[in-house]
PDB file of C-alpha atoms in Angstrom:
ATOM      1  CA  ARG E 205     105.328  94.369 127.492  1.00 61.00           C
ATOM      2  CA  LYS E 206     104.275  95.309 124.037  1.00 72.00           C
ATOM      3  CA  GLU E 207     103.272  98.874 123.498  1.00 86.00           C
ATOM      4  CA  VAL E 208      99.756  97.877 122.218  1.00 92.00           C
ATOM      5  CA  GLU E 209      98.182  94.621 123.058  1.00 93.00           C
ATOM      6  CA  GLN E 210      95.253  92.814 121.670  1.00 95.00           C
ATOM      7  CA  ASP E 211      93.847  89.308 122.041  1.00 93.00           C
ATOM      8  CA  PRO E 212      94.534  87.783 118.645  1.00 91.00           C
ATOM      9  CA  GLY E 213      91.270  85.464 118.864  1.00 91.00           C
ATOM     10  CA  PRO E 214      89.634  84.189 116.786  1.00 95.00           C
ATOM     11  CA  PHE E 215      86.525  85.226 118.260  1.00 96.00           C
ATOM     12  CA  ASN E 216      83.788  82.872 116.879  1.00 97.00           C
ATOM     13  CA  VAL E 217      80.249  84.065 117.340  1.00 97.00           C
ATOM     14  CA  PRO E 218      76.770  83.568 115.720  1.00 97.00           C
ATOM     15  CA  GLU E 219      74.903  85.964 113.985  1.00 98.00           C
ATOM     16  CA  GLY E 220      72.995  88.505 116.214  1.00 98.00           C
ATOM     17  CA  ALA E 221      75.473  87.805 119.287  1.00 97.00           C
ATOM     18  CA  THR E 222      77.166  90.715 120.986  1.00 98.00           C
ATOM     19  CA  VAL E 223      81.002  90.717 121.303  1.00 97.00           C
ATOM     20  CA  ALA E 224      83.628  92.947 122.890  1.00 96.00           C
ATOM     21  CA  PHE E 225      87.126  93.214 122.241  1.00 94.00           C
ATOM     22  CA  ASN E 226      89.522  94.955 124.597  1.00 95.00           C
ATOM     23  CA  CYS E 227      93.000  96.685 123.781  1.00 95.00           C
ATOM     24  CA  THR E 228      95.511  97.725 126.343  1.00 96.00           C
ATOM     25  CA  TYR E 229      98.241 100.333 125.900  1.00 93.00           C
ATOM     26  CA  SER E 230     101.599 101.182 127.963  1.00 90.00           C
ATOM     27  CA  ASN E 231     102.123 104.554 127.285  1.00 84.00           C
ATOM     28  CA  SER E 232      99.947 106.832 129.752  1.00 83.00           C
ATOM     29  CA  ALA E 233     100.946 109.591 127.513  1.00 81.00           C
ATOM     30  CA  SER E 234      98.854 108.340 124.775  1.00 82.00           C
ATOM     31  CA  GLN E 235      96.517 110.905 123.364  1.00 79.00           C
ATOM     32  CA  SER E 236      94.376 109.458 120.553  1.00 86.00           C
ATOM     33  CA  PHE E 237      92.898 106.089 119.946  1.00 91.00           C
ATOM     34  CA  PHE E 238      91.251 104.458 117.093  1.00 93.00           C
ATOM     35  CA  TRP E 239      89.570 101.109 115.910  1.00 96.00           C
ATOM     36  CA  TYR E 240      90.268  99.954 112.303  1.00 96.00           C
ATOM     37  CA  ARG E 241      88.821  97.272 110.524  1.00 97.00           C
ATOM     38  CA  GLN E 242      90.855  95.024 108.160  1.00 96.00           C
ATOM     39  CA  ASP E 243      89.450  92.301 105.765  1.00 95.00           C
ATOM     40  CA  CYS E 244      91.557  89.618 104.543  1.00 90.00           C
ATOM     41  CA  ARG E 245      94.457  90.887 102.360  1.00 84.00           C
ATOM     42  CA  LYS E 246      93.043  94.483 102.011  1.00 93.00           C
ATOM     43  CA  GLU E 247      94.090  97.670 103.716  1.00 95.00           C
ATOM     44  CA  PRO E 248      93.002  98.863 107.114  1.00 96.00           C
ATOM     45  CA  LYS E 249      90.092 101.195 107.168  1.00 95.00           C
ATOM     46  CA  LEU E 250      88.919 103.392 110.057  1.00 94.00           C
ATOM     47  CA  LEU E 251      86.141 102.002 111.968  1.00 96.00           C
ATOM     48  CA  MET E 252      85.815 104.696 114.561  1.00 94.00           C
ATOM     49  CA  SER E 253      87.908 107.077 116.726  1.00 90.00           C
ATOM     50  CA  VAL E 254      87.437 106.569 120.576  1.00 91.00           C
ATOM     51  CA  TYR E 255      86.859 109.377 122.610  1.00 84.00           C
ATOM     52  CA  SER E 256      87.136 110.306 126.122  1.00 85.00           C
ATOM     53  CA  SER E 257      83.504 110.208 126.769  1.00 87.00           C
ATOM     54  CA  GLY E 258      82.917 107.027 124.881  1.00 88.00           C
ATOM     55  CA  ASN E 259      81.148 107.026 121.566  1.00 91.00           C
ATOM     56  CA  GLU E 260      78.640 105.042 119.428  1.00 94.00           C
ATOM     57  CA  ASP E 261      78.279 104.373 115.736  1.00 93.00           C
ATOM     58  CA  GLY E 262      75.185 102.361 115.138  1.00 96.00           C
ATOM     59  CA  ARG E 263      75.965  98.827 116.486  1.00 97.00           C
ATOM     60  CA  PHE E 264      79.330  99.904 117.401  1.00 97.00           C
ATOM     61  CA  THR E 265      80.385 101.247 120.664  1.00 97.00           C
ATOM     62  CA  ALA E 266      84.052 102.445 121.632  1.00 96.00           C
ATOM     63  CA  GLN E 267      85.134 103.226 125.166  1.00 95.00           C
ATOM     64  CA  LEU E 268      88.271 104.421 126.718  1.00 94.00           C
ATOM     65  CA  ASN E 269      89.458 103.766 130.173  1.00 93.00           C
ATOM     66  CA  ARG E 270      92.386 105.857 130.795  1.00 91.00           C
ATOM     67  CA  ALA E 271      93.021 104.686 134.429  1.00 92.00           C
ATOM     68  CA  SER E 272      93.528 101.299 133.416  1.00 93.00           C
ATOM     69  CA  GLN E 273      94.900 102.173 129.868  1.00 93.00           C
ATOM     70  CA  TYR E 274      92.658 100.058 127.587  1.00 93.00           C
ATOM     71  CA  ILE E 275      89.998 100.854 124.896  1.00 95.00           C
ATOM     72  CA  SER E 276      87.157  98.424 124.098  1.00 96.00           C
ATOM     73  CA  LEU E 277      85.030  97.879 120.942  1.00 97.00           C
ATOM     74  CA  LEU E 278      81.718  96.566 121.500  1.00 97.00           C
ATOM     75  CA  ILE E 279      79.640  95.127 118.628  1.00 98.00           C
ATOM     76  CA  ARG E 280      75.869  94.595 118.809  1.00 98.00           C
ATOM     77  CA  ASP E 281      73.664  92.352 116.835  1.00 98.00           C
ATOM     78  CA  SER E 282      76.838  90.805 114.800  1.00 98.00           C
ATOM     79  CA  LYS E 283      76.380  90.649 111.097  1.00 98.00           C
ATOM     80  CA  LEU E 284      78.477  87.841 108.711  1.00 98.00           C
ATOM     81  CA  SER E 285      79.858  90.981 107.103  1.00 97.00           C
ATOM     82  CA  ASP E 286      81.325  92.053 110.678  1.00 98.00           C
ATOM     83  CA  SER E 287      83.980  89.163 110.019  1.00 98.00           C
ATOM     84  CA  ALA E 288      87.279  90.849 109.714  1.00 97.00           C
ATOM     85  CA  THR E 289      90.345  91.476 111.729  1.00 96.00           C
ATOM     86  CA  TYR E 290      90.034  94.520 114.476  1.00 97.00           C
ATOM     87  CA  LEU E 291      93.104  96.776 114.831  1.00 96.00           C
ATOM     88  CA  CYS E 292      93.503  99.035 117.702  1.00 95.00           C
ATOM     89  CA  VAL E 293      95.741 102.041 117.192  1.00 93.00           C
ATOM     90  CA  VAL E 294      97.240 104.445 119.686  1.00 91.00           C
ATOM     91  CA  ASN E 295      98.995 107.731 118.968  1.00 85.00           C
ATOM     92  CA  ASN E 296     101.533 108.776 121.490  1.00 75.00           C
ATOM     93  CA  ARG E 297     102.097 112.351 122.341  1.00 57.00           C
ATOM     94  CA  GLY E 298     105.437 114.399 122.334  1.00 53.00           C
ATOM     95  CA  GLY E 299     103.977 116.388 119.384  1.00 56.00           C
ATOM     96  CA  SER E 300     104.531 113.581 117.156  1.00 67.00           C
ATOM     97  CA  TYR E 301     101.599 111.485 117.441  1.00 72.00           C
ATOM     98  CA  ILE E 302     103.173 108.278 115.929  1.00 82.00           C
ATOM     99  CA  PRO E 303     100.723 105.645 115.533  1.00 87.00           C
ATOM    100  CA  THR E 304     101.252 102.153 116.964  1.00 89.00           C
ATOM    101  CA  PHE E 305      99.133  99.340 115.945  1.00 91.00           C
ATOM    102  CA  GLY E 306      98.041  96.255 117.952  1.00 93.00           C
ATOM    103  CA  ARG E 307      98.344  92.845 116.160  1.00 92.00           C
ATOM    104  CA  GLY E 308      94.650  92.771 115.714  1.00 94.00           C
ATOM    105  CA  THR E 309      91.597  90.703 117.038  1.00 96.00           C
ATOM    106  CA  SER E 310      90.107  88.145 114.423  1.00 96.00           C
ATOM    107  CA  LEU E 311      86.176  88.122 114.336  1.00 97.00           C
ATOM    108  CA  ILE E 312      84.227  85.268 112.753  1.00 97.00           C
ATOM    109  CA  VAL E 313      80.683  85.651 112.697  1.00 98.00           C
ATOM    110  CA  HIS E 314      78.870  82.467 111.579  1.00 96.00           C
ATOM    111  CA  PRO E 315      75.223  81.724 110.629  1.00 95.00           C
TER     112      PRO E 315
ATOM    113  CA  ASP C 145      90.197 107.405  91.903  1.00 65.00           C
ATOM    114  CA  ALA C 146      91.793 106.291  95.098  1.00 73.00           C
ATOM    115  CA  ASP C 147      93.339 108.817  97.531  1.00 93.00           C
ATOM    116  CA  VAL C 148      96.380 106.682  98.152  1.00 97.00           C
ATOM    117  CA  THR C 149      97.858 104.624  95.487  1.00 97.00           C
ATOM    118  CA  GLN C 150     100.555 102.213  95.435  1.00 98.00           C
ATOM    119  CA  THR C 151     102.572 100.509  92.681  1.00 97.00           C
ATOM    120  CA  PRO C 152     103.419  97.919  91.915  1.00 97.00           C
ATOM    121  CA  ARG C 153     100.495  95.967  93.621  1.00 97.00           C
ATOM    122  CA  ASN C 154     102.583  92.629  93.420  1.00 97.00           C
ATOM    123  CA  ARG C 155     105.902  91.721  92.913  1.00 96.00           C
ATOM    124  CA  ILE C 156     108.233  88.929  92.675  1.00 97.00           C
ATOM    125  CA  THR C 157     112.062  89.199  92.698  1.00 96.00           C
ATOM    126  CA  LYS C 158     115.107  87.444  93.614  1.00 96.00           C
ATOM    127  CA  THR C 159     117.454  87.860  96.566  1.00 97.00           C
ATOM    128  CA  GLY C 160     119.934  90.643  96.182  1.00 97.00           C
ATOM    129  CA  LYS C 161     117.897  92.780  93.804  1.00 96.00           C
ATOM    130  CA  ARG C 162     117.086  96.297  94.150  1.00 96.00           C
ATOM    131  CA  ILE C 163     113.170  97.069  94.502  1.00 96.00           C
ATOM    132  CA  MET C 164     111.308 100.270  94.838  1.00 97.00           C
ATOM    133  CA  LEU C 165     107.776 100.484  95.879  1.00 98.00           C
ATOM    134  CA  GLU C 166     105.840 103.716  95.405  1.00 98.00           C
ATOM    135  CA  CYS C 167     103.272 105.574  96.954  1.00 98.00           C
ATOM    136  CA  SER C 168     101.099 108.695  95.949  1.00 97.00           C
ATOM    137  CA  GLN C 169      98.380 110.464  97.483  1.00 97.00           C
ATOM    138  CA  THR C 170      95.952 113.012  96.829  1.00 96.00           C
ATOM    139  CA  LYS C 171      94.797 113.704 100.406  1.00 93.00           C
ATOM    140  CA  GLY C 172      97.103 116.910 100.740  1.00 92.00           C
ATOM    141  CA  HIS C 173      98.461 115.480 103.830  1.00 91.00           C
ATOM    142  CA  ASP C 174     101.791 116.201 105.071  1.00 90.00           C
ATOM    143  CA  ARG C 175     102.343 112.855 106.920  1.00 93.00           C
ATOM    144  CA  MET C 176     103.220 109.626 105.282  1.00 96.00           C
ATOM    145  CA  TYR C 177     104.143 106.177 106.425  1.00 96.00           C
ATOM    146  CA  TRP C 178     105.441 102.719 105.260  1.00 97.00           C
ATOM    147  CA  TYR C 179     104.218  99.603 107.049  1.00 97.00           C
ATOM    148  CA  ARG C 180     104.837  95.961 106.611  1.00 96.00           C
ATOM    149  CA  GLN C 181     102.455  93.380 107.800  1.00 95.00           C
ATOM    150  CA  ASP C 182     103.361  89.742 108.334  1.00 92.00           C
ATOM    151  CA  PRO C 183     100.825  86.986 109.486  1.00 84.00           C
ATOM    152  CA  GLY C 184     100.579  87.171 113.061  1.00 78.00           C
ATOM    153  CA  LEU C 185     102.668  90.393 113.621  1.00 81.00           C
ATOM    154  CA  GLY C 186     100.330  93.045 112.751  1.00 85.00           C
ATOM    155  CA  LEU C 187     101.529  96.294 111.115  1.00 91.00           C
ATOM    156  CA  ARG C 188     105.010  97.394 111.663  1.00 93.00           C
ATOM    157  CA  LEU C 189     106.327 100.797 110.910  1.00 93.00           C
ATOM    158  CA  ILE C 190     109.305 100.895 108.749  1.00 96.00           C
ATOM    159  CA  TYR C 191     109.826 104.842 108.116  1.00 96.00           C
ATOM    160  CA  TYR C 192     107.405 107.769 108.581  1.00 95.00           C
ATOM    161  CA  SER C 193     107.666 111.198 107.011  1.00 95.00           C
ATOM    162  CA  PHE C 194     105.981 114.551 108.511  1.00 91.00           C
ATOM    163  CA  ASP C 195     106.881 116.615 105.551  1.00 90.00           C
ATOM    164  CA  VAL C 196     109.247 116.501 102.565  1.00 92.00           C
ATOM    165  CA  LYS C 197     112.486 117.446 104.658  1.00 92.00           C
ATOM    166  CA  ASP C 198     111.455 115.363 107.581  1.00 93.00           C
ATOM    167  CA  ILE C 199     112.187 111.559 107.562  1.00 95.00           C
ATOM    168  CA  ASN C 200     112.442 109.261 110.372  1.00 93.00           C
ATOM    169  CA  LYS C 201     113.031 105.657 111.046  1.00 94.00           C
ATOM    170  CA  GLY C 202     110.239 103.314 112.394  1.00 92.00           C
ATOM    171  CA  GLU C 203     110.890 100.145 114.416  1.00 89.00           C
ATOM    172  CA  ILE C 204     112.324  98.093 111.578  1.00 94.00           C
ATOM    173  CA  SER C 205     114.041 100.264 109.233  1.00 95.00           C
ATOM    174  CA  ASP C 206     117.069  98.158 108.686  1.00 95.00           C
ATOM    175  CA  GLY C 207     117.361  96.929 105.075  1.00 95.00           C
ATOM    176  CA  TYR C 208     115.205  99.654 104.006  1.00 97.00           C
ATOM    177  CA  SER C 209     115.547 103.283 102.527  1.00 97.00           C
ATOM    178  CA  VAL C 210     112.904 105.908 101.671  1.00 97.00           C
ATOM    179  CA  SER C 211     112.652 109.149  99.494  1.00 97.00           C
ATOM    180  CA  ARG C 212     110.088 111.722 100.059  1.00 96.00           C
ATOM    181  CA  GLN C 213     110.013 113.287  96.560  1.00 91.00           C
ATOM    182  CA  ALA C 214     107.057 115.556  96.992  1.00 94.00           C
ATOM    183  CA  GLN C 215     104.482 116.309  99.624  1.00 94.00           C
ATOM    184  CA  ALA C 216     102.405 113.580  97.508  1.00 96.00           C
ATOM    185  CA  LYS C 217     104.898 111.035  96.730  1.00 97.00           C
ATOM    186  CA  PHE C 218     106.583 108.689  99.345  1.00 98.00           C
ATOM    187  CA  SER C 219     108.656 105.856  97.968  1.00 98.00           C
ATOM    188  CA  LEU C 220     110.321 102.589  99.668  1.00 98.00           C
ATOM    189  CA  SER C 221     113.539 100.815  98.591  1.00 98.00           C
ATOM    190  CA  LEU C 222     114.954  97.571  99.422  1.00 96.00           C
ATOM    191  CA  GLU C 223     118.530  97.995  98.408  1.00 91.00           C
ATOM    192  CA  SER C 224     119.266  94.187  98.158  1.00 96.00           C
ATOM    193  CA  ALA C 225     116.256  92.452  99.100  1.00 96.00           C
ATOM    194  CA  ILE C 226     116.252  89.190 101.281  1.00 96.00           C
ATOM    195  CA  PRO C 227     113.496  86.359 101.602  1.00 96.00           C
ATOM    196  CA  ASN C 228     112.583  87.748 104.991  1.00 95.00           C
ATOM    197  CA  GLN C 229     111.466  90.878 103.438  1.00 97.00           C
ATOM    198  CA  THR C 230     108.624  88.857 101.919  1.00 97.00           C
ATOM    199  CA  ALA C 231     105.615  90.679 103.250  1.00 96.00           C
ATOM    200  CA  LEU C 232     102.545  92.787 102.492  1.00 97.00           C
ATOM    201  CA  TYR C 233     103.431  96.492 102.336  1.00 98.00           C
ATOM    202  CA  PHE C 234     101.283  99.550 103.031  1.00 98.00           C
ATOM    203  CA  CYS C 235     101.749 103.164 102.432  1.00 98.00           C
ATOM    204  CA  ALA C 236      99.552 105.486 104.635  1.00 96.00           C
ATOM    205  CA  THR C 237      98.851 109.119 105.058  1.00 95.00           C
ATOM    206  CA  SER C 238      97.325 111.163 107.841  1.00 91.00           C
ATOM    207  CA  ASP C 239      96.550 114.694 108.986  1.00 83.00           C
ATOM    208  CA  ILE C 240      97.875 115.909 112.383  1.00 75.00           C
ATOM    209  CA  ALA C 241      95.706 114.650 115.449  1.00 66.00           C
ATOM    210  CA  GLY C 242      94.888 117.580 117.725  1.00 63.00           C
ATOM    211  CA  VAL C 243      95.655 120.249 115.337  1.00 62.00           C
ATOM    212  CA  GLY C 244      92.363 120.566 113.665  1.00 63.00           C
ATOM    213  CA  GLY C 245      92.690 117.136 112.511  1.00 66.00           C
ATOM    214  CA  SER C 246      91.356 113.664 113.412  1.00 73.00           C
ATOM    215  CA  GLY C 247      94.859 111.580 113.053  1.00 80.00           C
ATOM    216  CA  GLU C 248      93.015 109.165 111.082  1.00 87.00           C
ATOM    217  CA  GLN C 249      95.351 107.312 108.741  1.00 92.00           C
ATOM    218  CA  PHE C 250      94.325 106.621 104.883  1.00 94.00           C
ATOM    219  CA  PHE C 251      95.877 103.333 103.406  1.00 97.00           C
ATOM    220  CA  GLY C 252      96.909 102.334 100.115  1.00 97.00           C
ATOM    221  CA  PRO C 253      95.728  99.017  98.753  1.00 97.00           C
ATOM    222  CA  GLY C 254      99.212  97.424  99.798  1.00 97.00           C
ATOM    223  CA  THR C 255     101.928  95.762  97.575  1.00 97.00           C
ATOM    224  CA  ARG C 256     102.448  91.984  97.843  1.00 96.00           C
ATOM    225  CA  LEU C 257     106.316  91.434  97.843  1.00 97.00           C
ATOM    226  CA  THR C 258     107.994  88.180  97.423  1.00 96.00           C
ATOM    227  CA  VAL C 259     111.538  87.452  97.621  1.00 97.00           C
ATOM    228  CA  LEU C 260     112.916  84.093  96.396  1.00 95.00           C
TER     229      LEU C 260
END
């Protein structure tokens, strides 16, 4: 089992739709979690950190479920500009916090 | 100016050539990373460095070496390039999560390397 797994998609949704992605991780000692966004051929950029209590930033909501070892990203009222690849990142403990990336989930928002 | 810069941005080379990719950062972070990205495989860690004297192999270090010349500089070398090293290479920096930092990584714009 890969350490961090994501459904590669693509998720093809109309503008205005709500879409959710999940990401599962295998290391129960993982300590910090992030969602990054990557546009085609560009560098990844932080979308949001994921906190234990869940957090929201505008149309984006991130959740952490430690018991089931997954994190989720919910996008409401999708925009064309949300089309991108969304990367899940998990940092493992041991004092090292080595980031491990999922392969990414592709989102295509169409008119 | 960009916080993390990479040179060159694009490079085409031939099998067997030695190639160096350079990365500089102005974030003041101790931690730096080199990744490669291939279609469908996501980002894979090649090497990482927690400070100038601490360098560690990632999951795919074979065929690569690195040098941490200063806190701000971390270079990646391909001693003898081969075609399956054709990929998009990213450098990144971060602070330390859980020690007053977020652990967020900041990426350079990438180097597109083609080995013929």
